[in-house]
mmCIF file of C-alpha atoms in Angstrom:
data_model
loop_
_atom_site.group_PDB
_atom_site.id
_atom_site.type_symbol
_atom_site.label_atom_id
_atom_site.label_comp_id
_atom_site.label_asym_id
_atom_site.label_seq_id
_atom_site.Cartn_x
_atom_site.Cartn_y
_atom_site.Cartn_z
ATOM 1 C CA UNK Y 1 -21.482 -3.712 -72.897
ATOM 2 C CA UNK Y 2 -20.123 -6.289 -70.634
ATOM 3 C CA UNK Y 3 -16.426 -6.483 -69.916
ATOM 4 C CA UNK Y 4 -15.004 -9.966 -69.497
ATOM 5 C CA UNK Y 5 -11.530 -11.068 -68.417
ATOM 6 C CA UNK Y 6 -10.626 -8.213 -66.093
ATOM 7 C CA UNK Y 7 -9.181 -9.120 -62.681
ATOM 8 C CA UNK Y 8 -8.929 -6.604 -59.871
ATOM 9 C CA UNK Y 9 -8.198 -6.647 -56.119
ATOM 10 C CA UNK Y 10 -10.648 -5.577 -53.463
ATOM 11 C CA UNK Y 11 -9.172 -4.339 -50.196
ATOM 12 C CA UNK Y 12 -11.433 -4.544 -47.172
ATOM 13 C CA UNK Y 13 -10.454 -2.085 -44.469
ATOM 14 C CA UNK Y 14 -11.241 -3.212 -40.920
ATOM 15 C CA UNK Y 15 -13.526 -1.102 -38.811
ATOM 16 C CA UNK Y 16 -12.067 -0.278 -35.397
ATOM 17 C CA UNK Y 17 -15.197 -1.035 -33.423
ATOM 18 C CA UNK Y 18 -13.884 -3.344 -30.677
ATOM 19 C CA UNK Y 19 -12.915 -1.848 -27.326
ATOM 20 C CA UNK Y 20 -9.679 -2.952 -25.670
ATOM 21 C CA UNK Y 21 -9.979 -5.563 -22.915
ATOM 22 C CA UNK Y 22 -8.196 -5.039 -19.610
ATOM 23 C CA UNK Y 23 -7.285 -7.598 -16.961
ATOM 24 C CA UNK Y 24 -5.555 -6.770 -13.690
ATOM 25 C CA UNK Y 25 -3.564 -8.656 -11.098
ATOM 26 C CA UNK Y 26 -3.104 -7.188 -7.619
ATOM 27 C CA UNK Y 27 0.128 -5.260 -7.059
ATOM 28 C CA UNK Y 28 1.832 -5.909 -3.708
ATOM 29 C CA UNK Y 29 4.091 -3.345 -2.032
ATOM 30 C CA UNK Y 30 5.429 -2.712 1.451
ATOM 31 C CA UNK Y 31 4.280 0.303 3.427
ATOM 32 C CA UNK Y 32 6.374 3.209 2.144
ATOM 33 C CA UNK Y 33 7.691 1.015 -0.670
ATOM 34 C CA UNK Y 34 7.576 0.951 -4.450
ATOM 35 C CA UNK Y 35 6.362 -1.573 -6.992
ATOM 36 C CA UNK Y 36 6.666 -1.657 -10.780
ATOM 37 C CA UNK Y 37 3.379 -1.872 -12.653
ATOM 38 C CA UNK Y 38 4.022 -4.382 -15.436
ATOM 39 C CA UNK Y 39 2.040 -6.240 -18.076
ATOM 40 C CA UNK Y 40 1.568 -8.908 -15.381
ATOM 41 C CA UNK Y 41 -0.479 -6.395 -13.351
ATOM 42 C CA UNK Y 42 -2.152 -4.600 -16.258
ATOM 43 C CA UNK Y 43 -2.841 -6.783 -19.294
ATOM 44 C CA UNK Y 44 -4.411 -4.974 -22.267
ATOM 45 C CA UNK Y 45 -5.538 -6.658 -25.489
ATOM 46 C CA UNK Y 46 -7.482 -5.404 -28.509
ATOM 47 C CA UNK Y 47 -8.589 -7.724 -31.316
ATOM 48 C CA UNK Y 48 -8.750 -5.032 -34.003
ATOM 49 C CA UNK Y 49 -5.897 -2.682 -33.054
ATOM 50 C CA UNK Y 50 -2.144 -3.191 -33.110
ATOM 51 C CA UNK Y 51 -0.585 -2.963 -29.688
ATOM 52 C CA UNK Y 52 1.561 -0.021 -30.799
ATOM 53 C CA UNK Y 53 -1.521 2.204 -31.046
ATOM 54 C CA UNK Y 54 -2.961 1.365 -27.607
ATOM 55 C CA UNK Y 55 -2.500 3.960 -24.873
ATOM 56 C CA UNK Y 56 -3.190 3.543 -21.151
ATOM 57 C CA UNK Y 57 -4.589 6.578 -19.350
ATOM 58 C CA UNK Y 58 -4.438 7.335 -15.631
ATOM 59 C CA UNK Y 59 -8.116 7.934 -14.866
ATOM 60 C CA UNK Y 60 -7.940 8.310 -11.081
ATOM 61 C CA UNK Y 61 -4.815 8.633 -8.961
ATOM 62 C CA UNK Y 62 -4.296 6.448 -5.897
ATOM 63 C CA UNK Y 63 -5.293 7.901 -2.524
ATOM 64 C CA UNK Y 64 -2.258 6.639 -0.582
ATOM 65 C CA UNK Y 65 0.509 6.865 -3.137
ATOM 66 C CA UNK Y 66 1.700 8.091 -6.519
ATOM 67 C CA UNK Y 67 1.903 6.527 -9.968
ATOM 68 C CA UNK Y 68 5.129 7.650 -11.644
ATOM 69 C CA UNK Y 69 6.439 7.313 -15.195
ATOM 70 C CA UNK Y 70 10.243 7.344 -15.431
ATOM 71 C CA UNK Y 71 10.281 8.703 -11.867
ATOM 72 C CA UNK Y 72 7.974 11.650 -12.664
ATOM 73 C CA UNK Y 73 4.609 11.642 -10.833
ATOM 74 C CA UNK Y 74 1.686 11.241 -13.212
ATOM 75 C CA UNK Y 75 -1.477 13.304 -13.051
ATOM 76 C CA UNK Y 76 -4.944 12.237 -14.089
ATOM 77 C CA UNK Y 77 -5.089 12.193 -17.879
ATOM 78 C CA UNK Y 78 -1.407 11.295 -18.405
ATOM 79 C CA UNK Y 79 -0.771 8.310 -20.701
ATOM 80 C CA UNK Y 80 1.764 5.561 -21.280
ATOM 81 C CA UNK Y 81 2.181 2.640 -23.685
ATOM 82 C CA UNK Y 82 2.248 -1.115 -23.173
ATOM 83 C CA UNK Y 83 5.925 -0.998 -24.069
ATOM 84 C CA UNK Y 84 6.436 1.395 -21.118
ATOM 85 C CA UNK Y 85 4.974 -1.331 -18.873
ATOM 86 C CA UNK Y 86 7.353 -3.920 -20.336
ATOM 87 C CA UNK Y 87 10.352 -1.640 -19.824
ATOM 88 C CA UNK Y 88 9.404 -1.098 -16.134
ATOM 89 C CA UNK Y 89 8.924 2.635 -16.603
ATOM 90 C CA UNK Y 90 5.653 2.794 -14.635
ATOM 91 C CA UNK Y 91 5.605 2.322 -10.881
ATOM 92 C CA UNK Y 92 3.512 2.883 -7.789
ATOM 93 C CA UNK Y 93 5.086 4.563 -4.739
ATOM 94 C CA UNK Y 94 3.251 4.170 -1.426
ATOM 95 C CA UNK Y 95 3.095 7.291 0.768
ATOM 96 C CA UNK Y 96 4.128 5.449 3.995
ATOM 97 C CA UNK Y 97 0.701 5.968 5.570
ATOM 98 C CA UNK Y 98 -0.779 3.316 7.849
ATOM 99 C CA UNK Y 99 -2.971 1.747 5.161
ATOM 100 C CA UNK Y 100 -3.208 -1.788 3.811
ATOM 101 C CA UNK Y 101 -5.058 -1.078 0.557
ATOM 102 C CA UNK Y 102 -5.001 1.370 -2.318
ATOM 103 C CA UNK Y 103 -6.304 1.383 -5.871
ATOM 104 C CA UNK Y 104 -5.725 3.111 -9.189
ATOM 105 C CA UNK Y 105 -8.195 3.469 -12.053
ATOM 106 C CA UNK Y 106 -6.760 3.129 -15.556
ATOM 107 C CA UNK Y 107 -8.407 3.152 -18.962
ATOM 108 C CA UNK Y 108 -7.045 1.839 -22.253
ATOM 109 C CA UNK Y 109 -7.852 3.414 -25.593
ATOM 110 C CA UNK Y 110 -7.179 2.464 -29.193
ATOM 111 C CA UNK Y 111 -8.077 5.959 -30.383
ATOM 112 C CA UNK Y 112 -11.732 5.107 -31.016
ATOM 113 C CA UNK Y 113 -12.856 2.886 -28.136
ATOM 114 C CA UNK Y 114 -11.857 2.582 -24.499
ATOM 115 C CA UNK Y 115 -12.174 0.296 -21.485
ATOM 116 C CA UNK Y 116 -11.619 0.954 -17.785
ATOM 117 C CA UNK Y 117 -10.206 -1.134 -14.926
ATOM 118 C CA UNK Y 118 -9.235 -0.868 -11.271
ATOM 119 C CA UNK Y 119 -5.758 -1.967 -10.208
ATOM 120 C CA UNK Y 120 -5.915 -3.149 -6.591
ATOM 121 C CA UNK Y 121 -2.831 -2.524 -4.466
ATOM 122 C CA UNK Y 122 -2.140 -4.557 -1.328
ATOM 123 C CA UNK Y 123 0.109 -2.746 1.138
ATOM 124 C CA UNK Y 124 2.047 -4.854 3.664
ATOM 125 C CA UNK Y 125 2.392 -3.004 6.976
ATOM 126 C CA UNK Y 126 5.847 -2.189 8.332
ATOM 127 C CA UNK Y 127 6.427 -1.644 12.038
ATOM 128 C CA UNK Y 128 7.942 1.824 11.732
ATOM 129 C CA UNK Y 129 5.863 3.976 14.074
ATOM 130 C CA UNK Y 130 7.056 4.532 17.646
ATOM 131 C CA UNK Y 131 4.704 3.706 20.511
ATOM 132 C CA UNK Y 132 2.977 6.657 22.172
ATOM 133 C CA UNK Y 133 2.098 7.059 25.824
ATOM 134 C CA UNK Y 134 -1.580 7.522 26.578
ATOM 135 C CA UNK Y 135 -2.306 11.143 27.494
ATOM 136 C CA UNK Y 136 -3.512 11.961 30.999
ATOM 137 C CA UNK Y 137 -1.588 9.229 32.836
ATOM 138 C CA UNK Y 138 -0.993 9.648 36.586
ATOM 139 C CA UNK Y 139 2.818 10.052 36.834
ATOM 140 C CA UNK Y 140 2.901 9.482 40.603
ATOM 141 C CA UNK Y 141 2.761 6.138 42.388
ATOM 142 C CA UNK Y 142 2.321 6.236 46.183
ATOM 143 C CA UNK Y 143 3.501 3.347 48.321
ATOM 144 C CA UNK Y 144 3.581 3.096 52.101
ATOM 145 C CA UNK Y 145 6.895 2.151 53.710
ATOM 146 C CA UNK Y 146 7.453 -1.599 53.620
ATOM 147 C CA UNK Y 147 4.362 -2.204 51.456
ATOM 148 C CA UNK Y 148 3.834 -2.810 47.749
ATOM 149 C CA UNK Y 149 1.678 -1.165 45.134
ATOM 150 C CA UNK Y 150 0.525 -2.346 41.704
ATOM 151 C CA UNK Y 151 1.373 -0.396 38.558
ATOM 152 C CA UNK Y 152 -1.915 0.047 36.657
ATOM 153 C CA UNK Y 153 -3.028 1.385 33.282
ATOM 154 C CA UNK Y 154 -3.739 4.682 35.066
ATOM 155 C CA UNK Y 155 0.038 4.995 35.594
ATOM 156 C CA UNK Y 156 1.488 3.351 32.504
ATOM 157 C CA UNK Y 157 -0.195 2.649 29.153
ATOM 158 C CA UNK Y 158 1.019 2.980 25.567
ATOM 159 C CA UNK Y 159 -0.394 2.490 22.085
ATOM 160 C CA UNK Y 160 1.275 1.562 18.809
ATOM 161 C CA UNK Y 161 -0.633 1.738 15.530
ATOM 162 C CA UNK Y 162 1.750 -0.839 13.990
ATOM 163 C CA UNK Y 163 1.546 -3.431 16.800
ATOM 164 C CA UNK Y 164 -0.742 -5.231 19.197
ATOM 165 C CA UNK Y 165 -0.851 -2.952 22.259
ATOM 166 C CA UNK Y 166 -0.886 -5.885 24.697
ATOM 167 C CA UNK Y 167 2.499 -7.047 23.364
ATOM 168 C CA UNK Y 168 4.273 -3.735 23.950
ATOM 169 C CA UNK Y 169 7.250 -4.148 26.274
ATOM 170 C CA UNK Y 170 8.402 -1.692 28.936
ATOM 171 C CA UNK Y 171 12.103 -1.764 29.809
ATOM 172 C CA UNK Y 172 13.234 -0.482 33.207
ATOM 173 C CA UNK Y 173 16.035 1.977 32.457
ATOM 174 C CA UNK Y 174 16.970 2.369 36.142
ATOM 175 C CA UNK Y 175 15.728 0.343 39.084
ATOM 176 C CA UNK Y 176 14.217 2.342 41.968
ATOM 177 C CA UNK Y 177 16.663 3.438 44.711
ATOM 178 C CA UNK Y 178 14.427 2.362 47.603
ATOM 179 C CA UNK Y 179 12.477 -0.579 46.269
ATOM 180 C CA UNK Y 180 12.194 -3.056 43.427
ATOM 181 C CA UNK Y 181 9.926 -3.816 40.495
ATOM 182 C CA UNK Y 182 8.562 -7.341 40.631
ATOM 183 C CA UNK Y 183 6.349 -9.549 38.514
ATOM 184 C CA UNK Y 184 4.935 -12.088 40.878
ATOM 185 C CA UNK Y 185 7.804 -12.777 43.253
ATOM 186 C CA UNK Y 186 10.591 -12.190 40.739
ATOM 187 C CA UNK Y 187 12.517 -8.954 40.227
ATOM 188 C CA UNK Y 188 12.256 -7.902 36.572
ATOM 189 C CA UNK Y 189 13.960 -5.459 34.236
ATOM 190 C CA UNK Y 190 11.094 -5.513 31.732
ATOM 191 C CA UNK Y 191 7.393 -6.348 31.522
ATOM 192 C CA UNK Y 192 4.609 -6.198 28.950
ATOM 193 C CA UNK Y 193 1.531 -4.065 28.760
ATOM 194 C CA UNK Y 194 -0.474 -7.286 29.141
ATOM 195 C CA UNK Y 195 1.238 -7.713 32.541
ATOM 196 C CA UNK Y 196 0.011 -4.253 33.589
ATOM 197 C CA UNK Y 197 -3.521 -4.968 32.386
ATOM 198 C CA UNK Y 198 -3.545 -8.307 34.255
ATOM 199 C CA UNK Y 199 -2.443 -6.509 37.441
#
């Protein structure tokens, strides 16, 4: 026996053996600011899995900020979908530290295979820290009657982690009762740290 004339369908089921592919684009935020992580920053594709089934996993948290989903901080192992990225539900919040770089490690899984990527975060500094006076300064300045004395870095010196120290400006809140503050031959009400360094 041979049967002739029968027609039947054969269904070939795909094997999910391709890992997702991940591409990243640097996220830019201001110091202390927030930025949405979108599909522009985290692009995930998978040739043999529908996008609906792909999940993105937070592998390693950032050092200088927090990744949040719908405003709730995520912990390592928490997941979100590509649709969450499209709906702007995932964001990075910088911790306002004096850093210019951070990174987050994500992985994407289709349930069988996974891929990993690093999302680089560029942090733009904000001048928000007040200058600090150098410890151990000599608060006294001795000047003989009718003479002049130079203010030096032993008397007045400040640092600012957000600025160039030489460009710091000192404002004279009250002129001296029995003298004057001059830069060259001119009476001044302000001067820079560079002026002090130059003598």
